[in-house]
GROMACS .gro file of C-alpha atoms in nm:
model
  251
    1UNK     CA    1   3.736   1.165  -3.618
    2UNK     CA    2   3.508   0.864  -3.571
    3UNK     CA    3   3.488   0.600  -3.838
    4UNK     CA    4   3.163   0.539  -4.028
    5UNK     CA    5   2.956   0.253  -3.894
    6UNK     CA    6   3.046   0.023  -4.183
    7UNK     CA    7   3.416   0.066  -4.096
    8UNK     CA    8   3.381  -0.035  -3.732
    9UNK     CA    9   3.516  -0.370  -3.620
   10UNK     CA   10   3.240  -0.629  -3.604
   11UNK     CA   11   3.231  -0.642  -3.224
   12UNK     CA   12   3.162  -0.265  -3.209
   13UNK     CA   13   2.861  -0.267  -3.443
   14UNK     CA   14   2.502  -0.272  -3.307
   15UNK     CA   15   2.438  -0.575  -3.528
   16UNK     CA   16   2.787  -0.725  -3.490
   17UNK     CA   17   2.896  -1.039  -3.313
   18UNK     CA   18   2.962  -0.860  -2.985
   19UNK     CA   19   2.615  -0.706  -2.978
   20UNK     CA   20   2.451  -1.037  -3.067
   21UNK     CA   21   2.634  -1.216  -2.786
   22UNK     CA   22   2.547  -0.938  -2.541
   23UNK     CA   23   2.182  -0.955  -2.649
   24UNK     CA   24   2.174  -1.330  -2.599
   25UNK     CA   25   2.331  -1.296  -2.253
   26UNK     CA   26   2.081  -1.029  -2.145
   27UNK     CA   27   1.785  -1.233  -2.271
   28UNK     CA   28   1.901  -1.544  -2.091
   29UNK     CA   29   1.964  -1.345  -1.774
   30UNK     CA   30   1.611  -1.203  -1.775
   31UNK     CA   31   1.447  -1.534  -1.862
   32UNK     CA   32   1.641  -1.720  -1.593
   33UNK     CA   33   1.561  -1.460  -1.329
   34UNK     CA   34   1.191  -1.461  -1.414
   35UNK     CA   35   1.158  -1.838  -1.407
   36UNK     CA   36   1.361  -1.876  -1.089
   37UNK     CA   37   1.169  -1.611  -0.896
   38UNK     CA   38   0.812  -1.687  -1.006
   39UNK     CA   39   0.584  -1.988  -0.993
   40UNK     CA   40   0.419  -1.861  -1.310
   41UNK     CA   41   0.311  -1.548  -1.495
   42UNK     CA   42  -0.046  -1.522  -1.619
   43UNK     CA   43  -0.246  -1.283  -1.834
   44UNK     CA   44  -0.607  -1.198  -1.753
   45UNK     CA   45  -0.880  -1.054  -1.971
   46UNK     CA   46  -0.700  -1.125  -2.295
   47UNK     CA   47  -0.334  -1.056  -2.368
   48UNK     CA   48  -0.325  -1.060  -2.748
   49UNK     CA   49  -0.135  -0.782  -2.923
   50UNK     CA   50  -0.362  -0.478  -2.869
   51UNK     CA   51  -0.270  -0.290  -3.189
   52UNK     CA   52  -0.097  -0.503  -3.453
   53UNK     CA   53   0.101  -0.302  -3.707
   54UNK     CA   54   0.132   0.006  -3.486
   55UNK     CA   55   0.408   0.110  -3.246
   56UNK     CA   56   0.305   0.089  -2.881
   57UNK     CA   57   0.366   0.279  -2.561
   58UNK     CA   58   0.280   0.060  -2.264
   59UNK     CA   59   0.187   0.263  -1.955
   60UNK     CA   60   0.240   0.039  -1.652
   61UNK     CA   61   0.252   0.051  -1.275
   62UNK     CA   62   0.582  -0.043  -1.110
   63UNK     CA   63   0.541  -0.198  -0.766
   64UNK     CA   64   0.775  -0.498  -0.755
   65UNK     CA   65   1.120  -0.567  -0.902
   66UNK     CA   66   1.019  -0.828  -1.167
   67UNK     CA   67   0.782  -0.583  -1.344
   68UNK     CA   68   1.040  -0.481  -1.605
   69UNK     CA   69   1.141  -0.836  -1.686
   70UNK     CA   70   0.776  -0.934  -1.710
   71UNK     CA   71   0.703  -0.653  -1.958
   72UNK     CA   72   1.006  -0.762  -2.161
   73UNK     CA   73   0.860  -1.113  -2.175
   74UNK     CA   74   0.515  -0.984  -2.275
   75UNK     CA   75   0.651  -0.762  -2.553
   76UNK     CA   76   0.920  -0.984  -2.700
   77UNK     CA   77   0.806  -1.339  -2.625
   78UNK     CA   78   0.425  -1.316  -2.627
   79UNK     CA   79   0.381  -1.044  -2.892
   80UNK     CA   80   0.708  -1.094  -3.081
   81UNK     CA   81   0.787  -0.722  -3.090
   82UNK     CA   82   1.117  -0.536  -3.042
   83UNK     CA   83   1.127  -0.360  -2.707
   84UNK     CA   84   1.239  -0.020  -2.585
   85UNK     CA   85   1.259   0.111  -2.229
   86UNK     CA   86   1.411   0.427  -2.084
   87UNK     CA   87   1.644   0.363  -1.789
   88UNK     CA   88   1.753   0.637  -1.552
   89UNK     CA   89   2.028   0.410  -1.416
   90UNK     CA   90   2.134   0.280  -1.758
   91UNK     CA   91   2.504   0.337  -1.685
   92UNK     CA   92   2.482   0.096  -1.391
   93UNK     CA   93   2.324  -0.180  -1.603
   94UNK     CA   94   2.429  -0.121  -1.965
   95UNK     CA   95   2.405  -0.491  -2.048
   96UNK     CA   96   2.035  -0.437  -2.126
   97UNK     CA   97   2.117  -0.188  -2.403
   98UNK     CA   98   2.137  -0.452  -2.679
   99UNK     CA   99   1.779  -0.565  -2.605
  100UNK     CA  100   1.626  -0.217  -2.612
  101UNK     CA  101   1.715  -0.028  -2.293
  102UNK     CA  102   1.809   0.335  -2.362
  103UNK     CA  103   1.975   0.584  -2.122
  104UNK     CA  104   1.749   0.842  -1.960
  105UNK     CA  105   1.956   1.003  -1.682
  106UNK     CA  106   1.783   1.262  -1.464
  107UNK     CA  107   2.083   1.498  -1.474
  108UNK     CA  108   2.157   1.487  -1.848
  109UNK     CA  109   1.886   1.642  -2.069
  110UNK     CA  110   2.096   1.599  -2.384
  111UNK     CA  111   2.105   1.221  -2.339
  112UNK     CA  112   1.732   1.216  -2.268
  113UNK     CA  113   1.660   1.407  -2.589
  114UNK     CA  114   1.883   1.168  -2.781
  115UNK     CA  115   1.694   0.872  -2.636
  116UNK     CA  116   1.354   1.018  -2.726
  117UNK     CA  117   1.469   1.084  -3.082
  118UNK     CA  118   1.615   0.734  -3.110
  119UNK     CA  119   1.286   0.586  -2.985
  120UNK     CA  120   1.088   0.787  -3.241
  121UNK     CA  121   1.327   0.673  -3.515
  122UNK     CA  122   1.288   0.308  -3.419
  123UNK     CA  123   0.910   0.338  -3.409
  124UNK     CA  124   0.910   0.496  -3.755
  125UNK     CA  125   1.147   0.245  -3.913
  126UNK     CA  126   1.014  -0.057  -3.723
  127UNK     CA  127   0.646   0.005  -3.635
  128UNK     CA  128   0.637  -0.311  -3.424
  129UNK     CA  129   0.854  -0.136  -3.162
  130UNK     CA  130   0.694  -0.122  -2.817
  131UNK     CA  131   0.814   0.118  -2.548
  132UNK     CA  132   0.711   0.067  -2.188
  133UNK     CA  133   0.701   0.347  -1.933
  134UNK     CA  134   0.642   0.381  -1.561
  135UNK     CA  135   0.463   0.717  -1.534
  136UNK     CA  136   0.494   0.711  -1.154
  137UNK     CA  137   0.866   0.770  -1.203
  138UNK     CA  138   0.995   0.479  -0.997
  139UNK     CA  139   0.908   0.169  -0.799
  140UNK     CA  140   0.651   0.219  -0.525
  141UNK     CA  141   0.512   0.015  -0.235
  142UNK     CA  142   0.224  -0.198  -0.374
  143UNK     CA  143  -0.004  -0.119  -0.080
  144UNK     CA  144   0.012   0.252  -0.169
  145UNK     CA  145  -0.165   0.192  -0.499
  146UNK     CA  146  -0.105   0.402  -0.807
  147UNK     CA  147   0.098   0.714  -0.740
  148UNK     CA  148   0.088   1.051  -0.909
  149UNK     CA  149   0.210   1.058  -1.267
  150UNK     CA  150   0.545   1.235  -1.300
  151UNK     CA  151   0.573   1.169  -1.673
  152UNK     CA  152   0.422   1.427  -1.908
  153UNK     CA  153   0.247   1.182  -2.138
  154UNK     CA  154   0.068   1.440  -2.360
  155UNK     CA  155   0.402   1.611  -2.430
  156UNK     CA  156   0.565   1.279  -2.502
  157UNK     CA  157   0.285   1.194  -2.746
  158UNK     CA  158   0.381   1.501  -2.949
  159UNK     CA  159   0.740   1.378  -2.977
  160UNK     CA  160   0.660   1.025  -3.093
  161UNK     CA  161   0.498   0.915  -3.421
  162UNK     CA  162   0.127   0.989  -3.456
  163UNK     CA  163   0.064   0.620  -3.522
  164UNK     CA  164   0.156   0.522  -3.164
  165UNK     CA  165  -0.110   0.333  -2.970
  166UNK     CA  166  -0.117   0.387  -2.593
  167UNK     CA  167  -0.184   0.073  -2.390
  168UNK     CA  168  -0.235   0.045  -2.011
  169UNK     CA  169  -0.083  -0.261  -1.844
  170UNK     CA  170  -0.168  -0.344  -1.485
  171UNK     CA  171   0.076  -0.571  -1.303
  172UNK     CA  172   0.035  -0.748  -0.972
  173UNK     CA  173   0.237  -1.011  -0.791
  174UNK     CA  174   0.036  -1.242  -0.567
  175UNK     CA  175   0.070  -1.568  -0.376
  176UNK     CA  176  -0.157  -1.848  -0.491
  177UNK     CA  177  -0.082  -2.095  -0.213
  178UNK     CA  178   0.262  -2.197  -0.341
  179UNK     CA  179   0.623  -2.137  -0.241
  180UNK     CA  180   0.681  -1.884  -0.518
  181UNK     CA  181   0.462  -1.589  -0.623
  182UNK     CA  182   0.247  -1.562  -0.934
  183UNK     CA  183   0.278  -1.251  -1.152
  184UNK     CA  184  -0.045  -1.126  -1.309
  185UNK     CA  185  -0.070  -0.902  -1.614
  186UNK     CA  186  -0.384  -0.725  -1.737
  187UNK     CA  187  -0.366  -0.546  -2.072
  188UNK     CA  188  -0.616  -0.268  -2.137
  189UNK     CA  189  -0.751  -0.141  -2.470
  190UNK     CA  190  -0.529   0.058  -2.704
  191UNK     CA  191  -0.597   0.432  -2.740
  192UNK     CA  192  -0.480   0.690  -2.992
  193UNK     CA  193  -0.379   0.935  -2.717
  194UNK     CA  194  -0.282   0.914  -2.348
  195UNK     CA  195  -0.547   1.159  -2.228
  196UNK     CA  196  -0.725   0.892  -2.021
  197UNK     CA  197  -0.414   0.691  -1.933
  198UNK     CA  198  -0.447   0.710  -1.555
  199UNK     CA  199  -0.806   0.587  -1.540
  200UNK     CA  200  -0.731   0.312  -1.791
  201UNK     CA  201  -0.427   0.198  -1.591
  202UNK     CA  202  -0.630   0.192  -1.268
  203UNK     CA  203  -0.889  -0.026  -1.444
  204UNK     CA  204  -0.619  -0.265  -1.566
  205UNK     CA  205  -0.469  -0.285  -1.218
  206UNK     CA  206  -0.813  -0.368  -1.077
  207UNK     CA  207  -0.850  -0.656  -1.324
  208UNK     CA  208  -0.510  -0.791  -1.220
  209UNK     CA  209  -0.610  -0.754  -0.855
  210UNK     CA  210  -0.930  -0.955  -0.913
  211UNK     CA  211  -0.753  -1.255  -1.070
  212UNK     CA  212  -0.770  -1.584  -0.879
  213UNK     CA  213  -0.614  -1.930  -0.927
  214UNK     CA  214  -0.940  -2.076  -1.059
  215UNK     CA  215  -0.928  -1.839  -1.354
  216UNK     CA  216  -0.670  -2.067  -1.516
  217UNK     CA  217  -0.923  -2.351  -1.515
  218UNK     CA  218  -1.209  -2.143  -1.655
  219UNK     CA  219  -1.001  -1.977  -1.926
  220UNK     CA  220  -1.036  -1.630  -1.774
  221UNK     CA  221  -0.656  -1.632  -1.742
  222UNK     CA  222  -0.383  -1.803  -1.936
  223UNK     CA  223  -0.026  -1.886  -1.849
  224UNK     CA  224   0.235  -1.664  -2.013
  225UNK     CA  225   0.539  -1.815  -1.847
  226UNK     CA  226   0.602  -2.131  -1.647
  227UNK     CA  227   0.825  -2.061  -1.350
  228UNK     CA  228   0.986  -2.286  -1.091
  229UNK     CA  229   0.796  -2.537  -0.882
  230UNK     CA  230   0.878  -2.507  -0.512
  231UNK     CA  231   0.963  -2.781  -0.266
  232UNK     CA  232   0.602  -2.777  -0.145
  233UNK     CA  233   0.494  -2.918  -0.483
  234UNK     CA  234   0.797  -3.137  -0.554
  235UNK     CA  235   0.810  -3.331  -0.231
  236UNK     CA  236   0.562  -3.584  -0.096
  237UNK     CA  237   0.702  -3.752   0.216
  238UNK     CA  238   0.379  -3.916   0.324
  239UNK     CA  239   0.541  -4.262   0.314
  240UNK     CA  240   0.774  -4.149   0.592
  241UNK     CA  241   0.492  -4.016   0.807
  242UNK     CA  242   0.456  -4.334   1.025
  243UNK     CA  243   0.828  -4.334   1.103
  244UNK     CA  244   0.835  -3.965   1.186
  245UNK     CA  245   0.521  -4.005   1.396
  246UNK     CA  246   0.706  -4.259   1.612
  247UNK     CA  247   1.005  -4.026   1.636
  248UNK     CA  248   0.768  -3.747   1.736
  249UNK     CA  249   0.543  -3.923   1.989
  250UNK     CA  250   0.734  -4.238   2.075
  251UNK     CA  251   0.612  -4.604   2.042
   0.00000   0.00000   0.00000
């Protein structure tokens, strides 16, 4: 017979020392990976919290690996909300559980139901909770555009609290003339239901696609995360140019 939660050793509790250390490790891992792999992340068209006081479901495209880490940063660091995400391969990467990742295995409907109920409970008890979903069902090639939705969003809406706001988030990774790519996020308007989710997501993706480096200067985009400057920006060897010119062409 299992012990009640209050009788568990501290390291086994969701709010115990072990969980706190695991959460800190996962957060640092994500932040380090984001900053090392990107030159920057920017938001276009306004990235303020789209529905303060209400739980959110973010409906996003998934075309490059950093998408999930970027959404984590948007939800937790920019909006200051607790995050939830459903992971099919949760058992392979359980370290993200303490920061909001929940198991959603394709071959285990009982665990999926448990995860949906847990998400609904969190949204009810903590309305700031934001869940992000990839309705395409997996990562796709960016050049193929938005794929068919495999997720049944209207059915999901019936299982989550009625107060949920549905928010499209278009994500694109581009190269702005630097050694590392720039990630671009476009947040669409919140809706009370996901009936128009596909069209809204396509519109958000188009706004992300239209972003250009000059938008940072005009205020049309703002930096959400400062990444790592590449060698192309760090090094200026122009003082050595005369010497290397002689080595290249001779005296």
